[in-house]
mmCIF file of C-alpha atoms in Angstrom:
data_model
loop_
_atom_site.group_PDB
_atom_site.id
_atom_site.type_symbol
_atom_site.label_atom_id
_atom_site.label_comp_id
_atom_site.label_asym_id
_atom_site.label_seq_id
_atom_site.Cartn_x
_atom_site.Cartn_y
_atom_site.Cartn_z
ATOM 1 C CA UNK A 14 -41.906 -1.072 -13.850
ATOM 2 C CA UNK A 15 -41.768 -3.995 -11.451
ATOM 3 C CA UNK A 16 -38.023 -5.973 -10.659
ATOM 4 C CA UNK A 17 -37.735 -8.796 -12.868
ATOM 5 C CA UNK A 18 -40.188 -7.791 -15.704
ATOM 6 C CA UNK A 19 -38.579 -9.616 -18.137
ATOM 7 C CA UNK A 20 -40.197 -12.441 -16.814
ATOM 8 C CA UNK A 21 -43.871 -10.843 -17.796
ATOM 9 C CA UNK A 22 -44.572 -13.220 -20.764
ATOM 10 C CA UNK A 23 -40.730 -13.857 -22.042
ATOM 11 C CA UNK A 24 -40.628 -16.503 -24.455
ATOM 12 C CA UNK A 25 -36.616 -17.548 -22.864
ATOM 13 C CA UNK A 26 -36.047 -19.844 -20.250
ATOM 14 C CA UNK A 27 -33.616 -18.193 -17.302
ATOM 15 C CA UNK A 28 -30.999 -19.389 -16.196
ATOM 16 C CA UNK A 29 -30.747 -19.893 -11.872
ATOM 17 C CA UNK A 30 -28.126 -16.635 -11.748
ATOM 18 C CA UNK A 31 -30.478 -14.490 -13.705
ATOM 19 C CA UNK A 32 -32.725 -14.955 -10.796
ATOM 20 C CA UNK A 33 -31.088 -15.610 -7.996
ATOM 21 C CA UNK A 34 -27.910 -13.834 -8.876
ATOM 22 C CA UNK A 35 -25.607 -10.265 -7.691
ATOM 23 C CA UNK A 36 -24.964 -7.288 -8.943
ATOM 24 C CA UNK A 37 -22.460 -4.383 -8.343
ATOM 25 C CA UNK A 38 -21.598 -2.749 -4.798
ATOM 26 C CA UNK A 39 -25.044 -0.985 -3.702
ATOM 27 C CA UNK A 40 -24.445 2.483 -2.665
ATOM 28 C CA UNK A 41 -27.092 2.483 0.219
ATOM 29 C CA UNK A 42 -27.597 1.213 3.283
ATOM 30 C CA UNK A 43 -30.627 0.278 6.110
ATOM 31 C CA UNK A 44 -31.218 3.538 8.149
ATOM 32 C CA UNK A 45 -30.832 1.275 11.583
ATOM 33 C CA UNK A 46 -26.945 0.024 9.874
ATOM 34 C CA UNK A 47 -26.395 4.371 9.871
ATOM 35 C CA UNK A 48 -27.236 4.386 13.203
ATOM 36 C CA UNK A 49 -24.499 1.763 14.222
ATOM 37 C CA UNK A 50 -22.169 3.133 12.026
ATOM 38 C CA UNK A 51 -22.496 6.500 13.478
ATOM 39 C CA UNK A 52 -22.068 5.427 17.361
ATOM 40 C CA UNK A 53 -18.548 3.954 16.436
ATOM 41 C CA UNK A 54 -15.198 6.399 17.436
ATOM 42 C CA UNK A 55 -11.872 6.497 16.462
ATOM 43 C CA UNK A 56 -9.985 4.256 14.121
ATOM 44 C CA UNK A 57 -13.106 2.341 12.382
ATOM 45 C CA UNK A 58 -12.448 -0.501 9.433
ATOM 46 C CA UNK A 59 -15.689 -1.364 7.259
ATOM 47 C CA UNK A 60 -14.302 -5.044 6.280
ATOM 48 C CA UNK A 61 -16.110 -6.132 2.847
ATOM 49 C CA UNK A 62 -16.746 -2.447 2.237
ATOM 50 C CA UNK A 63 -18.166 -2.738 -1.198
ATOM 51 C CA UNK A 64 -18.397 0.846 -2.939
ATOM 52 C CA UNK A 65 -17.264 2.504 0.003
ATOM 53 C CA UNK A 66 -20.544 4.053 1.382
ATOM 54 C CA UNK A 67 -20.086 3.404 4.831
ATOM 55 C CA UNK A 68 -17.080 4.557 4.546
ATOM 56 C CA UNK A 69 -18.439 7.568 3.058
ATOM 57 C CA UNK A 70 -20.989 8.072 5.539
ATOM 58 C CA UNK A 71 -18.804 7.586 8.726
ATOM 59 C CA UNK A 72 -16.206 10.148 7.732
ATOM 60 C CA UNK A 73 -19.247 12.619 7.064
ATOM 61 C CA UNK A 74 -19.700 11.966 10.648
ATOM 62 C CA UNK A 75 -15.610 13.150 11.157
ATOM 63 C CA UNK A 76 -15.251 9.127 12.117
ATOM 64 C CA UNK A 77 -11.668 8.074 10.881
ATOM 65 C CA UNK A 78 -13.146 5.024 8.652
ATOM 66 C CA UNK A 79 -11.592 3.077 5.994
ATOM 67 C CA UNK A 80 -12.599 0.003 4.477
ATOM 68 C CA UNK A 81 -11.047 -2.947 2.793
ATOM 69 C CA UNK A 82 -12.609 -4.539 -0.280
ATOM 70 C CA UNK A 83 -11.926 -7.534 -2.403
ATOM 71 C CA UNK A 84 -10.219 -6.194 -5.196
ATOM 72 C CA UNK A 85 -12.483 -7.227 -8.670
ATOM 73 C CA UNK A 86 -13.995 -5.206 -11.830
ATOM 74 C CA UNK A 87 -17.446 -4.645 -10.271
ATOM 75 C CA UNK A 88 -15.797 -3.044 -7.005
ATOM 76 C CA UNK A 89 -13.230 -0.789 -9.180
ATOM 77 C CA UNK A 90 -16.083 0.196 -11.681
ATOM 78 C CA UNK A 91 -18.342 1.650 -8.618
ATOM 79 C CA UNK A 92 -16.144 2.850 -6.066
ATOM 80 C CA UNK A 93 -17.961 6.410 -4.793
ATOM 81 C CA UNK A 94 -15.185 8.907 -5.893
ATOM 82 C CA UNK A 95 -15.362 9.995 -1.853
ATOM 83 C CA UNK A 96 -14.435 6.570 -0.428
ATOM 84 C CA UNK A 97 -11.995 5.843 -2.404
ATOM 85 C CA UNK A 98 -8.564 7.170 -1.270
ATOM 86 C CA UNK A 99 -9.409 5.681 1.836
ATOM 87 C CA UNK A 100 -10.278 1.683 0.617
ATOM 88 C CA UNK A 101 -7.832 -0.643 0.741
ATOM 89 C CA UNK A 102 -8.399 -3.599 -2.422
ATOM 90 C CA UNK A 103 -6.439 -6.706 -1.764
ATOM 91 C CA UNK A 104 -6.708 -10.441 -3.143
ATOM 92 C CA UNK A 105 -8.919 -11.845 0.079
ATOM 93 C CA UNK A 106 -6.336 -13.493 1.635
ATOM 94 C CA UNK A 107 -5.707 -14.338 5.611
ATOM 95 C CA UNK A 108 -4.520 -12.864 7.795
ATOM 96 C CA UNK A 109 -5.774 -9.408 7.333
ATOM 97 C CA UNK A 110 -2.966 -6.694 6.028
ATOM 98 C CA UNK A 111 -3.398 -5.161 9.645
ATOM 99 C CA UNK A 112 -1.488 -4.898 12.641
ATOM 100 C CA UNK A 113 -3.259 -6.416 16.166
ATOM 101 C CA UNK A 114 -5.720 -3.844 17.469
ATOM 102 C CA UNK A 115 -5.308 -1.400 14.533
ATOM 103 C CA UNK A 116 -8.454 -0.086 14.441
ATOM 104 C CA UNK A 117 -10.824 0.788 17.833
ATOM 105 C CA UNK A 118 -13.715 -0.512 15.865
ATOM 106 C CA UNK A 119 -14.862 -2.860 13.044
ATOM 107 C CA UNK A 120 -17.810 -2.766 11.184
ATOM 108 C CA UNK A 121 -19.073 -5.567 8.508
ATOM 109 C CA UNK A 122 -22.541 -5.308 6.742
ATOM 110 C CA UNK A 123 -24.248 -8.120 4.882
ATOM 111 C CA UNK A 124 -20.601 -9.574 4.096
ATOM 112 C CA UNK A 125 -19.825 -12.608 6.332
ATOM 113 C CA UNK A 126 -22.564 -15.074 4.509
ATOM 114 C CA UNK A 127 -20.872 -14.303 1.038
ATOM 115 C CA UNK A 128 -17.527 -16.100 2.726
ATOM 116 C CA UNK A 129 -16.809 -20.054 2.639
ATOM 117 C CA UNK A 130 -14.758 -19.478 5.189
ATOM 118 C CA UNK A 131 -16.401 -17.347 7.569
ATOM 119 C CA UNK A 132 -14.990 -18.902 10.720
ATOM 120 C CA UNK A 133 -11.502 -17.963 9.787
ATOM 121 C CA UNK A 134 -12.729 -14.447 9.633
ATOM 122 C CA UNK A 135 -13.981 -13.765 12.967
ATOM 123 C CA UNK A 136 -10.906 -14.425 14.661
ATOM 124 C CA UNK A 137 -9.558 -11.391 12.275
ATOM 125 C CA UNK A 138 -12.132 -9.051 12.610
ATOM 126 C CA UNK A 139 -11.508 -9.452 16.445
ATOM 127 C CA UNK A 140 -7.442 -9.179 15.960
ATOM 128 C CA UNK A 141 -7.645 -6.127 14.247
ATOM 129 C CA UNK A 142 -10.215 -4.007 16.640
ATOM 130 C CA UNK A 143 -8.826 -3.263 20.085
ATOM 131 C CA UNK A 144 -12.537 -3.130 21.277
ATOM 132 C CA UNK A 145 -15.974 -3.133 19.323
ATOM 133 C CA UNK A 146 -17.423 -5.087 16.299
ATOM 134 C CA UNK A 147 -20.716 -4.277 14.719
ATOM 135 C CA UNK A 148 -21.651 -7.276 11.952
ATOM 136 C CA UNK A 149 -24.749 -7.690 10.586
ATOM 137 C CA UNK A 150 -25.909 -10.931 8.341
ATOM 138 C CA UNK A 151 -29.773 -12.164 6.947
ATOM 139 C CA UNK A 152 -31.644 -13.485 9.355
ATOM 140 C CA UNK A 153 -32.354 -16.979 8.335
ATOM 141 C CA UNK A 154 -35.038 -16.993 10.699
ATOM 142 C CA UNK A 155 -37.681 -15.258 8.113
ATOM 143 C CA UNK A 156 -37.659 -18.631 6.084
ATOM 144 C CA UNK A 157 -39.583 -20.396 8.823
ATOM 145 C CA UNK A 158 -41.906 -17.331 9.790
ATOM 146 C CA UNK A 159 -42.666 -16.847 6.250
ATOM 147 C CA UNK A 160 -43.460 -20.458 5.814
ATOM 148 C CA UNK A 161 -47.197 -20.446 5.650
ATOM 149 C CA UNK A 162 -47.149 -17.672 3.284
ATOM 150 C CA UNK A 163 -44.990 -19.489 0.591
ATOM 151 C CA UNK A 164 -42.713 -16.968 1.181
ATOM 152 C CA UNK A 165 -38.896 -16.786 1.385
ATOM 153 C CA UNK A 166 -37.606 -13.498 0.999
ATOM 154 C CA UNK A 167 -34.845 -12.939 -2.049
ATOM 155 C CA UNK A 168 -32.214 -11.594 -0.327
ATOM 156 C CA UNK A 169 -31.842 -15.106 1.433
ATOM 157 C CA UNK A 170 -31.613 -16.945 -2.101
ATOM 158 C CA UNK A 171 -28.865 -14.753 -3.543
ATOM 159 C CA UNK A 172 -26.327 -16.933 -5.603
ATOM 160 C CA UNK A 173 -23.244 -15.751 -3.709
ATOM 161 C CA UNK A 174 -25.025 -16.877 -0.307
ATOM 162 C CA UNK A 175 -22.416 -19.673 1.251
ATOM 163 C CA UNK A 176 -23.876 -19.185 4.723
ATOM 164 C CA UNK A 177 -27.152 -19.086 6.836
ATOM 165 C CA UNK A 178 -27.361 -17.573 10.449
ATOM 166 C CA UNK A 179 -29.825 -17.485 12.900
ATOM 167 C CA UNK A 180 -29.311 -15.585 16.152
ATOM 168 C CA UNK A 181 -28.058 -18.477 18.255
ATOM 169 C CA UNK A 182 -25.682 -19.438 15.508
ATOM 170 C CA UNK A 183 -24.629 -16.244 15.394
ATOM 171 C CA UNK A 184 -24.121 -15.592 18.985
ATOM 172 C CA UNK A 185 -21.973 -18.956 19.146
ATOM 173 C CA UNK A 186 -19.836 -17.906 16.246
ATOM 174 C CA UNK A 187 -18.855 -14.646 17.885
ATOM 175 C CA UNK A 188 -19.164 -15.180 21.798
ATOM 176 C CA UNK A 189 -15.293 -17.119 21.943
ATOM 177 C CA UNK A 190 -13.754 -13.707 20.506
ATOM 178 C CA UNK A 191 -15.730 -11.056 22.831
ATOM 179 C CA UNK A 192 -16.996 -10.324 26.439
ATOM 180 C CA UNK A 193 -19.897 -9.348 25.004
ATOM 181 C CA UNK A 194 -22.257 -10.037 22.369
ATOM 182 C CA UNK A 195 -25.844 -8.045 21.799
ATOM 183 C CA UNK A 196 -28.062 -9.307 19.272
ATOM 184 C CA UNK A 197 -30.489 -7.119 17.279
ATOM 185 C CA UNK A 198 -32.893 -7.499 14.309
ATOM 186 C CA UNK A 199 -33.538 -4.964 11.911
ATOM 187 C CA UNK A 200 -35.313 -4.347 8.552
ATOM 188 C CA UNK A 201 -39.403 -5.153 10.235
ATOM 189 C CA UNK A 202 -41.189 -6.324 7.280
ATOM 190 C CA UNK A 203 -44.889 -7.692 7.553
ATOM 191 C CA UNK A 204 -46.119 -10.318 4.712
ATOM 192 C CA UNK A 205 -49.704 -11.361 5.104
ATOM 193 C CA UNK A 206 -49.417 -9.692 8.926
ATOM 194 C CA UNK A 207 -46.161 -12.155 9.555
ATOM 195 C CA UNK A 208 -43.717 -9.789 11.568
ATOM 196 C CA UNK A 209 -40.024 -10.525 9.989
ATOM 197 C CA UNK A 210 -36.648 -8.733 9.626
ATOM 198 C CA UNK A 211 -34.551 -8.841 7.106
ATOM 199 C CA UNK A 212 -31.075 -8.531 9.360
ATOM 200 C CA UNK A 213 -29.435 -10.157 12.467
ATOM 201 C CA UNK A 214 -26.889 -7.565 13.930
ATOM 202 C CA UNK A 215 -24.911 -8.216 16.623
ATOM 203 C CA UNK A 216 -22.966 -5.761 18.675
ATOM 204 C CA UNK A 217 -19.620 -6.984 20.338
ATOM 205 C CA UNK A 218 -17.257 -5.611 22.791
ATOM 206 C CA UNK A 219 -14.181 -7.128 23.984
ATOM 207 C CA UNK A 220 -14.426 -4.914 27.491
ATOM 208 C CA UNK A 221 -17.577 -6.227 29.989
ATOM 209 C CA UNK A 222 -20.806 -4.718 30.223
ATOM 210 C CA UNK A 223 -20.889 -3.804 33.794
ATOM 211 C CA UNK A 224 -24.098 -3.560 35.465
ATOM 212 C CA UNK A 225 -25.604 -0.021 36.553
#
């Protein structure tokens, strides 16, 4: 059965969020985000966590992750039974209920465009790691590559989407905070033989890269 069936000949008119709208925590993740995950050491913090499979995953991988999660109905309802003695829930308030440089890495996954205020975050997210921050977001750039097909991918219309990066927007937003800042796409798609991904990730370090 197809997504959205209901529209196949329903009599009802929908309503924008029935369309464009959210649903609980998914428990999965983009094989490329698993790769990330699993090159992080030490202390790691999975800020906007959801139902805690990251943090799952990462301390499969004996990584010392935790993760912090806006504390509502939908997160408390699908928790994974694994993560959850090590996710924090709190109200979503600044600054972060973490001391400078508690953690030696941060990771963030399809979280920052679901905040109004994302540029307060950043600032956070590079308090609390003493080095590394791995954050992926939707790559706006697939609306104008899938222009000619008529296409703009769902993920970019969901109803909780405040914000819209591109790569240089991206970069800009996190290059003040780190010495470094790699940019990566992930999630190829092709539509009518347009190439697209579905995620901008960008890696940041706080230490230089130093030529070799």
């Amino acid at each position: 059965e197809p997504h959205y069936a209901a529209l196949l000949g329903s009599e009802r008119v929908f309503v924008r969020d029935e369309i464009y709208g959210y649903g609980p925590p998914v428990a999965a993740a983009l094989a490329e985000v698993l790769d990330l995950a699993a090159t992080l050491r030490g202390d790691v913090l999975d800020f906007g966590c959801g139902a805690g499979f990251l943090v799952n995953y990462m301390r499969g991988k004996n990584i010392a992750a935790q993760g912090i999660e806006i504390d509502r109905p939908a997160v408390r309802e699908h928790l994974m039974p694994g993560a959850a003695p090590y996710v924090r829930l709190y109200d979503g308030s600044l600054p972060l209920p973490f001391d400078d440089e508690s953690f030696d890495g941060v990771i963030s996954t399809e979280v920052l465009e679901h905040i109004p205020n994302y540029a307060d975050i950043v600032p956070e997210l590079a308090r609390v790691t003493r080095d590394t921050l791995i954050l992926t977001v939707p790559d706006a750039e697939a609306i104008p590559r899938l222009f000619h097909a008529n296409v703009v991918p769902w993920h970019l219309l969901e109803s909780t989407h405040f914000n819209f990066f591109t790569e240089h927007s991206l970069r800009a937003l996190l290059a003040p905070h780190f010495a470094t800042v790699r940019m990566l796409k992930i999630g190829m798609n092709r539509t009518n033989g347009i190439p697209w991904c579905t995620s901008l990730v960008a890696v940041c370090s706080k230490e230089p890269t130093v030529a070799r």
